[in-house]
Amino acid sequence: MTLSGTQTAILAAYAELIEELGSDDVSFRVIARRAGIAQRTVFRNYPTRVDLLLATAAWIEATLFARDELDSIFDVPLAIRDAMQRYDARPELAHVVAETAMRGVSGAAPAPGRAQLERLLDAEVPSLDAAQRRSVVAALSHLDSVGTWVTFRREFGMDQRDIADAAAWAAEAVLDTIRDRVAP
């Protein structure tokens, strides 16, 4: 994701305002004022609220919720635990990212860690057939998502520690099915 300085200022301003006011109460005028630019500049870069929301959700995920590269597929549960704690620290932003993905908004990006999961599986467990590989990647991608955090928070009323524990435990359960197939 390559953005201009102006685009970054717009997205950062909108993210700050979401945390302060919520996503529904922020006008393009307020975003422009916070970013230190003219309102028409916001419209030139993001003609619609959907364009702005998609770009902001992607920016939040790529910057504020960025992930480190993993050395092993078996590091995923710890990475998921860490991600769940970061979402809990910034719940308003986590909700924006999740709702953008869950609504199926046209243009929403696929799970950001999917390519990394596929690469790690290919390197460490090459004996998996295509269906097994797809199942493991799908399960881990789902667990390693802000949508999982929202579900655990809203539907189960879980707190930060319980969310992190449950998601990491579920990832361990998925990985337990392939541990004995690790390449030497």
Short mmCIF file of N, CA and C in Angstrom, two decimals:
data_model
loop_
_atom_site.label_atom_id
_atom_site.label_comp_id
_atom_site.label_asym_id
_atom_site.label_seq_id
_atom_site.Cartn_x
_atom_site.Cartn_y
_atom_site.Cartn_z
N MET A 1 0.85 -1.16 0.00
CA MET A 1 0.00 0.00 0.00
C MET A 1 0.90 1.24 0.00
N THR A 2 0.96 1.91 -1.13
CA THR A 2 1.75 3.12 -1.24
C THR A 2 0.80 4.32 -1.26
N LEU A 3 0.96 5.18 -0.28
CA LEU A 3 0.09 6.34 -0.15
C LEU A 3 0.91 7.62 -0.21
N SER A 4 0.29 8.68 -0.68
CA SER A 4 0.94 9.98 -0.64
C SER A 4 0.88 10.51 0.78
N GLY A 5 1.65 11.55 1.05
CA GLY A 5 1.61 12.18 2.37
C GLY A 5 0.23 12.71 2.71
N THR A 6 -0.45 13.24 1.71
CA THR A 6 -1.80 13.76 1.92
C THR A 6 -2.77 12.64 2.27
N GLN A 7 -2.69 11.52 1.54
CA GLN A 7 -3.57 10.39 1.83
C GLN A 7 -3.31 9.85 3.23
N THR A 8 -2.05 9.74 3.61
CA THR A 8 -1.72 9.26 4.95
C THR A 8 -2.27 10.21 6.01
N ALA A 9 -2.16 11.50 5.77
CA ALA A 9 -2.69 12.49 6.73
C ALA A 9 -4.21 12.35 6.86
N ILE A 10 -4.89 12.13 5.74
CA ILE A 10 -6.35 11.97 5.76
C ILE A 10 -6.73 10.72 6.56
N LEU A 11 -6.07 9.60 6.26
CA LEU A 11 -6.42 8.34 6.93
C LEU A 11 -6.07 8.37 8.41
N ALA A 12 -4.93 8.97 8.75
CA ALA A 12 -4.55 9.09 10.16
C ALA A 12 -5.54 9.99 10.91
N ALA A 13 -5.94 11.09 10.27
CA ALA A 13 -6.91 12.00 10.89
C ALA A 13 -8.24 11.29 11.11
N TYR A 14 -8.70 10.55 10.11
CA TYR A 14 -9.97 9.83 10.24
C TYR A 14 -9.88 8.77 11.34
N ALA A 15 -8.77 8.04 11.40
CA ALA A 15 -8.60 7.03 12.45
C ALA A 15 -8.63 7.67 13.84
N GLU A 16 -7.95 8.80 14.00
CA GLU A 16 -7.98 9.51 15.30
C GLU A 16 -9.40 9.92 15.66
N LEU A 17 -10.11 10.44 14.67
CA LEU A 17 -11.48 10.90 14.92
C LEU A 17 -12.43 9.74 15.21
N ILE A 18 -12.20 8.61 14.58
CA ILE A 18 -13.02 7.42 14.87
C ILE A 18 -12.86 7.06 16.35
N GLU A 19 -11.63 7.09 16.84
CA GLU A 19 -11.40 6.75 18.25
C GLU A 19 -12.05 7.77 19.18
N GLU A 20 -12.10 9.02 18.76
CA GLU A 20 -12.67 10.07 19.60
C GLU A 20 -14.20 10.15 19.50
N LEU A 21 -14.74 10.00 18.27
CA LEU A 21 -16.16 10.28 18.04
C LEU A 21 -16.98 9.10 17.52
N GLY A 22 -16.32 8.06 17.03
CA GLY A 22 -17.02 6.98 16.35
C GLY A 22 -17.04 7.26 14.86
N SER A 23 -17.25 6.23 14.06
CA SER A 23 -17.14 6.40 12.60
C SER A 23 -18.32 7.11 11.97
N ASP A 24 -19.49 7.08 12.59
CA ASP A 24 -20.68 7.69 11.98
C ASP A 24 -20.75 9.20 12.18
N ASP A 25 -20.03 9.72 13.15
CA ASP A 25 -20.16 11.13 13.50
C ASP A 25 -19.06 12.02 12.92
N VAL A 26 -18.36 11.53 11.90
CA VAL A 26 -17.22 12.28 11.37
C VAL A 26 -17.51 12.73 9.95
N SER A 27 -17.52 14.04 9.74
CA SER A 27 -17.76 14.58 8.40
C SER A 27 -16.42 14.78 7.67
N PHE A 28 -16.51 14.89 6.36
CA PHE A 28 -15.31 15.15 5.56
C PHE A 28 -14.69 16.49 5.98
N ARG A 29 -15.52 17.44 6.37
CA ARG A 29 -15.04 18.76 6.80
C ARG A 29 -14.17 18.62 8.06
N VAL A 30 -14.63 17.80 9.01
CA VAL A 30 -13.88 17.61 10.26
C VAL A 30 -12.58 16.86 9.98
N ILE A 31 -12.63 15.88 9.09
CA ILE A 31 -11.42 15.14 8.72
C ILE A 31 -10.40 16.10 8.09
N ALA A 32 -10.88 16.93 7.17
CA ALA A 32 -9.99 17.89 6.50
C ALA A 32 -9.35 18.84 7.51
N ARG A 33 -10.15 19.34 8.43
CA ARG A 33 -9.61 20.25 9.44
C ARG A 33 -8.53 19.55 10.26
N ARG A 34 -8.80 18.30 10.70
CA ARG A 34 -7.82 17.56 11.50
C ARG A 34 -6.54 17.28 10.70
N ALA A 35 -6.68 17.00 9.40
CA ALA A 35 -5.52 16.69 8.55
C ALA A 35 -4.79 17.95 8.11
N GLY A 36 -5.40 19.12 8.31
CA GLY A 36 -4.76 20.38 7.91
C GLY A 36 -4.80 20.61 6.41
N ILE A 37 -5.89 20.17 5.79
CA ILE A 37 -6.03 20.32 4.33
C ILE A 37 -7.44 20.82 4.02
N ALA A 38 -7.68 21.14 2.75
CA ALA A 38 -9.01 21.59 2.32
C ALA A 38 -9.94 20.38 2.18
N GLN A 39 -11.22 20.64 2.42
CA GLN A 39 -12.22 19.57 2.32
C GLN A 39 -12.24 18.95 0.93
N ARG A 40 -12.08 19.75 -0.10
CA ARG A 40 -12.10 19.22 -1.47
C ARG A 40 -10.94 18.26 -1.71
N THR A 41 -9.83 18.41 -0.98
CA THR A 41 -8.70 17.49 -1.10
C THR A 41 -9.08 16.10 -0.59
N VAL A 42 -9.87 16.07 0.46
CA VAL A 42 -10.36 14.77 0.95
C VAL A 42 -11.22 14.12 -0.13
N PHE A 43 -12.15 14.88 -0.71
CA PHE A 43 -13.02 14.35 -1.76
C PHE A 43 -12.25 13.92 -3.00
N ARG A 44 -11.20 14.65 -3.36
CA ARG A 44 -10.40 14.27 -4.52
C ARG A 44 -9.72 12.92 -4.32
N ASN A 45 -9.29 12.66 -3.10
CA ASN A 45 -8.62 11.40 -2.80
C ASN A 45 -9.59 10.26 -2.51
N TYR A 46 -10.71 10.58 -1.87
CA TYR A 46 -11.71 9.56 -1.47
C TYR A 46 -13.09 10.12 -1.78
N PRO A 47 -13.57 9.92 -3.01
CA PRO A 47 -14.82 10.55 -3.45
C PRO A 47 -16.06 10.16 -2.64
N THR A 48 -16.07 8.97 -2.05
CA THR A 48 -17.24 8.54 -1.29
C THR A 48 -16.83 8.11 0.11
N ARG A 49 -17.80 8.05 0.99
CA ARG A 49 -17.55 7.58 2.36
C ARG A 49 -17.06 6.12 2.34
N VAL A 50 -17.58 5.32 1.43
CA VAL A 50 -17.15 3.92 1.32
C VAL A 50 -15.68 3.85 0.91
N ASP A 51 -15.28 4.69 -0.05
CA ASP A 51 -13.86 4.73 -0.46
C ASP A 51 -12.98 5.09 0.74
N LEU A 52 -13.40 6.08 1.49
CA LEU A 52 -12.64 6.51 2.66
C LEU A 52 -12.60 5.42 3.73
N LEU A 53 -13.73 4.78 3.96
CA LEU A 53 -13.80 3.72 4.97
C LEU A 53 -12.91 2.53 4.60
N LEU A 54 -12.97 2.10 3.33
CA LEU A 54 -12.12 0.98 2.88
C LEU A 54 -10.65 1.32 3.02
N ALA A 55 -10.27 2.51 2.58
CA ALA A 55 -8.86 2.91 2.66
C ALA A 55 -8.41 3.03 4.11
N THR A 56 -9.27 3.56 4.96
CA THR A 56 -8.92 3.71 6.37
C THR A 56 -8.78 2.35 7.04
N ALA A 57 -9.70 1.45 6.77
CA ALA A 57 -9.61 0.10 7.36
C ALA A 57 -8.33 -0.59 6.93
N ALA A 58 -7.98 -0.49 5.65
CA ALA A 58 -6.74 -1.11 5.15
C ALA A 58 -5.52 -0.45 5.80
N TRP A 59 -5.56 0.88 5.94
CA TRP A 59 -4.44 1.60 6.56
C TRP A 59 -4.28 1.21 8.03
N ILE A 60 -5.39 1.12 8.74
CA ILE A 60 -5.35 0.72 10.15
C ILE A 60 -4.72 -0.66 10.28
N GLU A 61 -5.19 -1.59 9.43
CA GLU A 61 -4.67 -2.96 9.50
C GLU A 61 -3.19 -3.02 9.15
N ALA A 62 -2.77 -2.22 8.17
CA ALA A 62 -1.37 -2.25 7.72
C ALA A 62 -0.41 -1.49 8.63
N THR A 63 -0.94 -0.54 9.40
CA THR A 63 -0.04 0.28 10.22
C THR A 63 -0.25 0.04 11.72
N LEU A 64 -1.44 0.31 12.19
CA LEU A 64 -1.70 0.23 13.62
C LEU A 64 -1.83 -1.20 14.12
N PHE A 65 -2.29 -2.10 13.24
CA PHE A 65 -2.42 -3.52 13.60
C PHE A 65 -1.45 -4.38 12.78
N ALA A 66 -0.34 -3.80 12.38
CA ALA A 66 0.64 -4.51 11.54
C ALA A 66 1.17 -5.76 12.25
N ARG A 67 1.49 -6.75 11.45
CA ARG A 67 1.99 -8.03 11.97
C ARG A 67 3.47 -8.19 11.63
N ASP A 68 4.18 -8.85 12.52
CA ASP A 68 5.56 -9.22 12.24
C ASP A 68 5.56 -10.49 11.40
N GLU A 69 6.63 -10.67 10.63
CA GLU A 69 6.81 -11.92 9.89
C GLU A 69 7.07 -13.02 10.90
N LEU A 70 6.50 -14.18 10.66
CA LEU A 70 6.68 -15.32 11.56
C LEU A 70 7.76 -16.24 11.00
N ASP A 71 8.45 -16.92 11.91
CA ASP A 71 9.49 -17.87 11.50
C ASP A 71 8.93 -19.27 11.28
N SER A 72 7.78 -19.56 11.90
CA SER A 72 7.22 -20.89 11.84
C SER A 72 5.70 -20.83 11.90
N ILE A 73 5.06 -21.77 11.25
CA ILE A 73 3.61 -21.87 11.32
C ILE A 73 3.17 -22.09 12.76
N PHE A 74 4.04 -22.67 13.57
CA PHE A 74 3.70 -22.97 14.96
C PHE A 74 3.85 -21.75 15.88
N ASP A 75 4.27 -20.62 15.31
CA ASP A 75 4.29 -19.35 16.04
C ASP A 75 2.95 -18.62 15.94
N VAL A 76 2.06 -19.11 15.10
CA VAL A 76 0.78 -18.44 14.85
C VAL A 76 -0.04 -18.24 16.13
N PRO A 77 -0.17 -19.22 17.02
CA PRO A 77 -0.99 -18.97 18.22
C PRO A 77 -0.50 -17.77 19.05
N LEU A 78 0.80 -17.61 19.18
CA LEU A 78 1.31 -16.45 19.93
C LEU A 78 1.04 -15.15 19.18
N ALA A 79 1.15 -15.18 17.87
CA ALA A 79 0.86 -13.99 17.06
C ALA A 79 -0.63 -13.62 17.17
N ILE A 80 -1.48 -14.63 17.19
CA ILE A 80 -2.91 -14.38 17.34
C ILE A 80 -3.20 -13.79 18.72
N ARG A 81 -2.58 -14.33 19.74
CA ARG A 81 -2.76 -13.79 21.09
C ARG A 81 -2.38 -12.30 21.11
N ASP A 82 -1.25 -11.97 20.52
CA ASP A 82 -0.79 -10.59 20.48
C ASP A 82 -1.77 -9.70 19.70
N ALA A 83 -2.25 -10.18 18.57
CA ALA A 83 -3.20 -9.41 17.76
C ALA A 83 -4.48 -9.13 18.53
N MET A 84 -4.99 -10.13 19.21
CA MET A 84 -6.24 -9.96 19.98
C MET A 84 -6.06 -8.89 21.07
N GLN A 85 -4.89 -8.86 21.68
CA GLN A 85 -4.62 -7.86 22.72
C GLN A 85 -4.52 -6.46 22.10
N ARG A 86 -3.93 -6.37 20.89
CA ARG A 86 -3.86 -5.06 20.22
C ARG A 86 -5.24 -4.57 19.81
N TYR A 87 -6.10 -5.47 19.35
CA TYR A 87 -7.47 -5.07 19.00
C TYR A 87 -8.20 -4.56 20.24
N ASP A 88 -7.99 -5.25 21.35
CA ASP A 88 -8.67 -4.86 22.58
C ASP A 88 -8.20 -3.49 23.07
N ALA A 89 -6.96 -3.14 22.78
CA ALA A 89 -6.43 -1.83 23.20
C ALA A 89 -7.02 -0.68 22.38
N ARG A 90 -7.53 -0.99 21.16
CA ARG A 90 -8.08 0.04 20.29
C ARG A 90 -9.40 -0.45 19.69
N PRO A 91 -10.40 -0.62 20.54
CA PRO A 91 -11.64 -1.27 20.09
C PRO A 91 -12.40 -0.54 18.99
N GLU A 92 -12.42 0.77 19.00
CA GLU A 92 -13.15 1.49 17.95
C GLU A 92 -12.55 1.20 16.58
N LEU A 93 -11.22 1.20 16.51
CA LEU A 93 -10.57 0.92 15.23
C LEU A 93 -10.75 -0.54 14.83
N ALA A 94 -10.70 -1.43 15.81
CA ALA A 94 -10.91 -2.85 15.52
C ALA A 94 -12.31 -3.06 14.93
N HIS A 95 -13.30 -2.39 15.48
CA HIS A 95 -14.66 -2.53 14.96
C HIS A 95 -14.77 -2.03 13.53
N VAL A 96 -14.10 -0.93 13.20
CA VAL A 96 -14.14 -0.40 11.83
C VAL A 96 -13.55 -1.41 10.86
N VAL A 97 -12.40 -1.98 11.19
CA VAL A 97 -11.77 -2.96 10.31
C VAL A 97 -12.67 -4.18 10.16
N ALA A 98 -13.21 -4.67 11.27
CA ALA A 98 -14.06 -5.86 11.23
C ALA A 98 -15.33 -5.62 10.44
N GLU A 99 -15.99 -4.51 10.69
CA GLU A 99 -17.25 -4.24 10.01
C GLU A 99 -17.05 -4.05 8.52
N THR A 100 -15.95 -3.46 8.13
CA THR A 100 -15.65 -3.31 6.70
C THR A 100 -15.51 -4.67 6.05
N ALA A 101 -14.79 -5.57 6.70
CA ALA A 101 -14.60 -6.91 6.15
C ALA A 101 -15.88 -7.74 6.23
N MET A 102 -16.59 -7.65 7.34
CA MET A 102 -17.78 -8.50 7.54
C MET A 102 -18.96 -8.07 6.66
N ARG A 103 -19.05 -6.82 6.32
CA ARG A 103 -20.14 -6.37 5.46
C ARG A 103 -19.96 -6.85 4.03
N GLY A 104 -18.75 -7.32 3.73
CA GLY A 104 -18.48 -7.74 2.36
C GLY A 104 -18.43 -6.57 1.42
N VAL A 105 -17.98 -5.43 1.95
CA VAL A 105 -17.90 -4.23 1.13
C VAL A 105 -17.00 -4.51 -0.06
N SER A 106 -17.46 -4.16 -1.23
CA SER A 106 -16.68 -4.38 -2.45
C SER A 106 -15.32 -3.70 -2.31
N GLY A 107 -14.28 -4.46 -2.56
CA GLY A 107 -12.94 -3.90 -2.46
C GLY A 107 -12.24 -4.23 -1.16
N ALA A 108 -12.95 -4.82 -0.19
CA ALA A 108 -12.31 -5.19 1.07
C ALA A 108 -11.25 -6.24 0.79
N ALA A 109 -10.10 -6.08 1.40
CA ALA A 109 -8.96 -6.96 1.14
C ALA A 109 -9.14 -8.31 1.83
N PRO A 110 -8.54 -9.36 1.26
CA PRO A 110 -8.57 -10.66 1.93
C PRO A 110 -7.70 -10.64 3.18
N ALA A 111 -7.76 -11.70 3.95
CA ALA A 111 -6.97 -11.80 5.18
C ALA A 111 -5.51 -11.46 4.89
N PRO A 112 -4.95 -10.49 5.63
CA PRO A 112 -3.61 -10.03 5.32
C PRO A 112 -2.52 -11.07 5.53
N GLY A 113 -2.71 -12.02 6.42
CA GLY A 113 -1.67 -12.99 6.69
C GLY A 113 -1.77 -14.28 5.89
N ARG A 114 -2.72 -14.35 5.00
CA ARG A 114 -2.95 -15.59 4.26
C ARG A 114 -1.72 -16.05 3.48
N ALA A 115 -1.09 -15.16 2.76
CA ALA A 115 0.09 -15.53 1.96
C ALA A 115 1.20 -16.04 2.87
N GLN A 116 1.38 -15.40 4.01
CA GLN A 116 2.41 -15.85 4.95
C GLN A 116 2.09 -17.25 5.48
N LEU A 117 0.84 -17.51 5.82
CA LEU A 117 0.44 -18.83 6.31
C LEU A 117 0.71 -19.89 5.24
N GLU A 118 0.35 -19.59 4.01
CA GLU A 118 0.58 -20.54 2.91
C GLU A 118 2.07 -20.81 2.72
N ARG A 119 2.87 -19.78 2.77
CA ARG A 119 4.33 -19.92 2.61
C ARG A 119 4.92 -20.78 3.74
N LEU A 120 4.51 -20.51 4.97
CA LEU A 120 5.02 -21.28 6.11
C LEU A 120 4.59 -22.74 6.03
N LEU A 121 3.35 -22.99 5.66
CA LEU A 121 2.88 -24.37 5.53
C LEU A 121 3.64 -25.10 4.44
N ASP A 122 3.84 -24.45 3.31
CA ASP A 122 4.58 -25.09 2.21
C ASP A 122 5.99 -25.46 2.65
N ALA A 123 6.61 -24.61 3.45
CA ALA A 123 7.99 -24.86 3.89
C ALA A 123 8.07 -25.93 4.98
N GLU A 124 7.11 -25.91 5.90
CA GLU A 124 7.21 -26.78 7.07
C GLU A 124 6.40 -28.06 6.98
N VAL A 125 5.32 -28.04 6.24
CA VAL A 125 4.45 -29.22 6.16
C VAL A 125 4.07 -29.45 4.68
N PRO A 126 5.06 -29.72 3.84
CA PRO A 126 4.78 -29.86 2.41
C PRO A 126 3.94 -31.08 2.05
N SER A 127 3.79 -32.01 2.99
CA SER A 127 3.03 -33.24 2.70
C SER A 127 1.51 -33.03 2.72
N LEU A 128 1.03 -31.87 3.10
CA LEU A 128 -0.41 -31.64 3.11
C LEU A 128 -0.94 -31.59 1.68
N ASP A 129 -2.08 -32.24 1.46
CA ASP A 129 -2.68 -32.11 0.13
C ASP A 129 -3.41 -30.77 0.07
N ALA A 130 -3.89 -30.42 -1.11
CA ALA A 130 -4.49 -29.10 -1.32
C ALA A 130 -5.68 -28.84 -0.41
N ALA A 131 -6.53 -29.84 -0.20
CA ALA A 131 -7.72 -29.65 0.64
C ALA A 131 -7.32 -29.45 2.10
N GLN A 132 -6.34 -30.20 2.59
CA GLN A 132 -5.88 -30.05 3.97
C GLN A 132 -5.24 -28.68 4.17
N ARG A 133 -4.41 -28.31 3.21
CA ARG A 133 -3.73 -27.01 3.27
C ARG A 133 -4.75 -25.88 3.31
N ARG A 134 -5.74 -25.96 2.43
CA ARG A 134 -6.79 -24.92 2.37
C ARG A 134 -7.54 -24.85 3.70
N SER A 135 -7.86 -26.00 4.28
CA SER A 135 -8.58 -26.02 5.56
C SER A 135 -7.77 -25.39 6.69
N VAL A 136 -6.49 -25.71 6.76
CA VAL A 136 -5.64 -25.15 7.82
C VAL A 136 -5.50 -23.64 7.62
N VAL A 137 -5.25 -23.20 6.39
CA VAL A 137 -5.11 -21.76 6.12
C VAL A 137 -6.42 -21.03 6.41
N ALA A 138 -7.55 -21.61 6.02
CA ALA A 138 -8.84 -20.97 6.27
C ALA A 138 -9.10 -20.84 7.76
N ALA A 139 -8.86 -21.91 8.51
CA ALA A 139 -9.12 -21.87 9.95
C ALA A 139 -8.21 -20.86 10.64
N LEU A 140 -6.92 -20.89 10.33
CA LEU A 140 -5.99 -19.95 10.97
C LEU A 140 -6.26 -18.51 10.54
N SER A 141 -6.60 -18.29 9.28
CA SER A 141 -6.92 -16.93 8.81
C SER A 141 -8.14 -16.39 9.54
N HIS A 142 -9.14 -17.24 9.73
CA HIS A 142 -10.34 -16.80 10.43
C HIS A 142 -10.02 -16.47 11.89
N LEU A 143 -9.27 -17.34 12.54
CA LEU A 143 -8.92 -17.09 13.94
C LEU A 143 -8.05 -15.84 14.10
N ASP A 144 -7.20 -15.60 13.11
CA ASP A 144 -6.27 -14.47 13.16
C ASP A 144 -6.90 -13.25 12.47
N SER A 145 -8.10 -12.91 12.92
CA SER A 145 -8.80 -11.78 12.30
C SER A 145 -9.49 -10.93 13.36
N VAL A 146 -9.66 -9.68 13.01
CA VAL A 146 -10.37 -8.78 13.91
C VAL A 146 -11.84 -9.20 14.03
N GLY A 147 -12.36 -9.89 13.01
CA GLY A 147 -13.72 -10.40 13.09
C GLY A 147 -13.90 -11.40 14.22
N THR A 148 -12.88 -12.22 14.44
CA THR A 148 -12.93 -13.17 15.56
C THR A 148 -12.96 -12.40 16.87
N TRP A 149 -12.13 -11.37 16.98
CA TRP A 149 -12.13 -10.55 18.20
C TRP A 149 -13.52 -9.97 18.47
N VAL A 150 -14.14 -9.42 17.42
CA VAL A 150 -15.47 -8.82 17.58
C VAL A 150 -16.49 -9.88 18.00
N THR A 151 -16.44 -11.04 17.38
CA THR A 151 -17.38 -12.10 17.73
C THR A 151 -17.22 -12.52 19.18
N PHE A 152 -15.99 -12.75 19.61
CA PHE A 152 -15.76 -13.15 21.00
C PHE A 152 -16.20 -12.07 21.97
N ARG A 153 -15.99 -10.82 21.60
CA ARG A 153 -16.36 -9.69 22.47
C ARG A 153 -17.88 -9.52 22.52
N ARG A 154 -18.51 -9.41 21.35
CA ARG A 154 -19.95 -9.11 21.29
C ARG A 154 -20.82 -10.31 21.64
N GLU A 155 -20.56 -11.44 21.01
CA GLU A 155 -21.47 -12.58 21.17
C GLU A 155 -21.23 -13.38 22.44
N PHE A 156 -19.98 -13.39 22.91
CA PHE A 156 -19.67 -14.19 24.09
C PHE A 156 -19.34 -13.34 25.31
N GLY A 157 -19.24 -12.02 25.14
CA GLY A 157 -18.96 -11.12 26.25
C GLY A 157 -17.62 -11.38 26.92
N MET A 158 -16.65 -11.86 26.15
CA MET A 158 -15.36 -12.21 26.71
C MET A 158 -14.50 -10.96 26.93
N ASP A 159 -13.61 -11.03 27.91
CA ASP A 159 -12.68 -9.92 28.15
C ASP A 159 -11.37 -10.17 27.40
N GLN A 160 -10.46 -9.22 27.49
CA GLN A 160 -9.21 -9.26 26.73
C GLN A 160 -8.46 -10.57 26.90
N ARG A 161 -8.26 -10.98 28.14
CA ARG A 161 -7.48 -12.19 28.40
C ARG A 161 -8.19 -13.43 27.87
N ASP A 162 -9.49 -13.51 28.08
CA ASP A 162 -10.25 -14.67 27.60
C ASP A 162 -10.26 -14.75 26.08
N ILE A 163 -10.37 -13.62 25.41
CA ILE A 163 -10.34 -13.60 23.95
C ILE A 163 -9.00 -14.10 23.45
N ALA A 164 -7.92 -13.55 24.01
CA ALA A 164 -6.58 -13.95 23.58
C ALA A 164 -6.35 -15.44 23.83
N ASP A 165 -6.78 -15.92 25.00
CA ASP A 165 -6.62 -17.34 25.33
C ASP A 165 -7.42 -18.24 24.39
N ALA A 166 -8.68 -17.89 24.16
CA ALA A 166 -9.54 -18.73 23.32
C ALA A 166 -9.04 -18.80 21.88
N ALA A 167 -8.65 -17.66 21.33
CA ALA A 167 -8.17 -17.65 19.94
C ALA A 167 -6.86 -18.42 19.81
N ALA A 168 -5.95 -18.23 20.76
CA ALA A 168 -4.68 -18.95 20.71
C ALA A 168 -4.90 -20.45 20.91
N TRP A 169 -5.78 -20.82 21.82
CA TRP A 169 -6.08 -22.23 22.05
C TRP A 169 -6.66 -22.88 20.79
N ALA A 170 -7.58 -22.18 20.13
CA ALA A 170 -8.18 -22.72 18.91
C ALA A 170 -7.13 -22.89 17.82
N ALA A 171 -6.21 -21.93 17.71
CA ALA A 171 -5.13 -22.06 16.72
C ALA A 171 -4.24 -23.26 17.04
N GLU A 172 -3.95 -23.47 18.32
CA GLU A 172 -3.17 -24.65 18.72
C GLU A 172 -3.90 -25.93 18.32
N ALA A 173 -5.21 -25.97 18.51
CA ALA A 173 -5.99 -27.15 18.15
C ALA A 173 -5.91 -27.43 16.66
N VAL A 174 -5.95 -26.39 15.83
CA VAL A 174 -5.81 -26.55 14.38
C VAL A 174 -4.43 -27.11 14.05
N LEU A 175 -3.40 -26.53 14.67
CA LEU A 175 -2.03 -26.96 14.38
C LEU A 175 -1.72 -28.35 14.91
N ASP A 176 -2.39 -28.76 15.98
CA ASP A 176 -2.17 -30.11 16.52
C ASP A 176 -2.46 -31.18 15.47
N THR A 177 -3.34 -30.89 14.53
CA THR A 177 -3.70 -31.87 13.52
C THR A 177 -2.59 -32.10 12.50
N ILE A 178 -1.60 -31.22 12.45
CA ILE A 178 -0.52 -31.36 11.44
C ILE A 178 0.87 -31.48 12.06
N ARG A 179 1.00 -31.43 13.37
CA ARG A 179 2.32 -31.46 14.01
C ARG A 179 3.14 -32.69 13.63
N ASP A 180 2.48 -33.82 13.51
CA ASP A 180 3.22 -35.04 13.20
C ASP A 180 3.64 -35.15 11.73
N ARG A 181 3.29 -34.14 10.93
CA ARG A 181 3.62 -34.17 9.50
C ARG A 181 4.68 -33.16 9.11
N VAL A 182 5.32 -32.55 10.10
CA VAL A 182 6.35 -31.54 9.84
C VAL A 182 7.53 -32.20 9.13
N ALA A 183 7.99 -31.51 8.09
CA ALA A 183 9.14 -32.02 7.32
C ALA A 183 10.39 -31.98 8.19
N PRO A 184 11.26 -33.00 8.01
CA PRO A 184 12.48 -33.03 8.84
C PRO A 184 13.45 -31.91 8.50
#
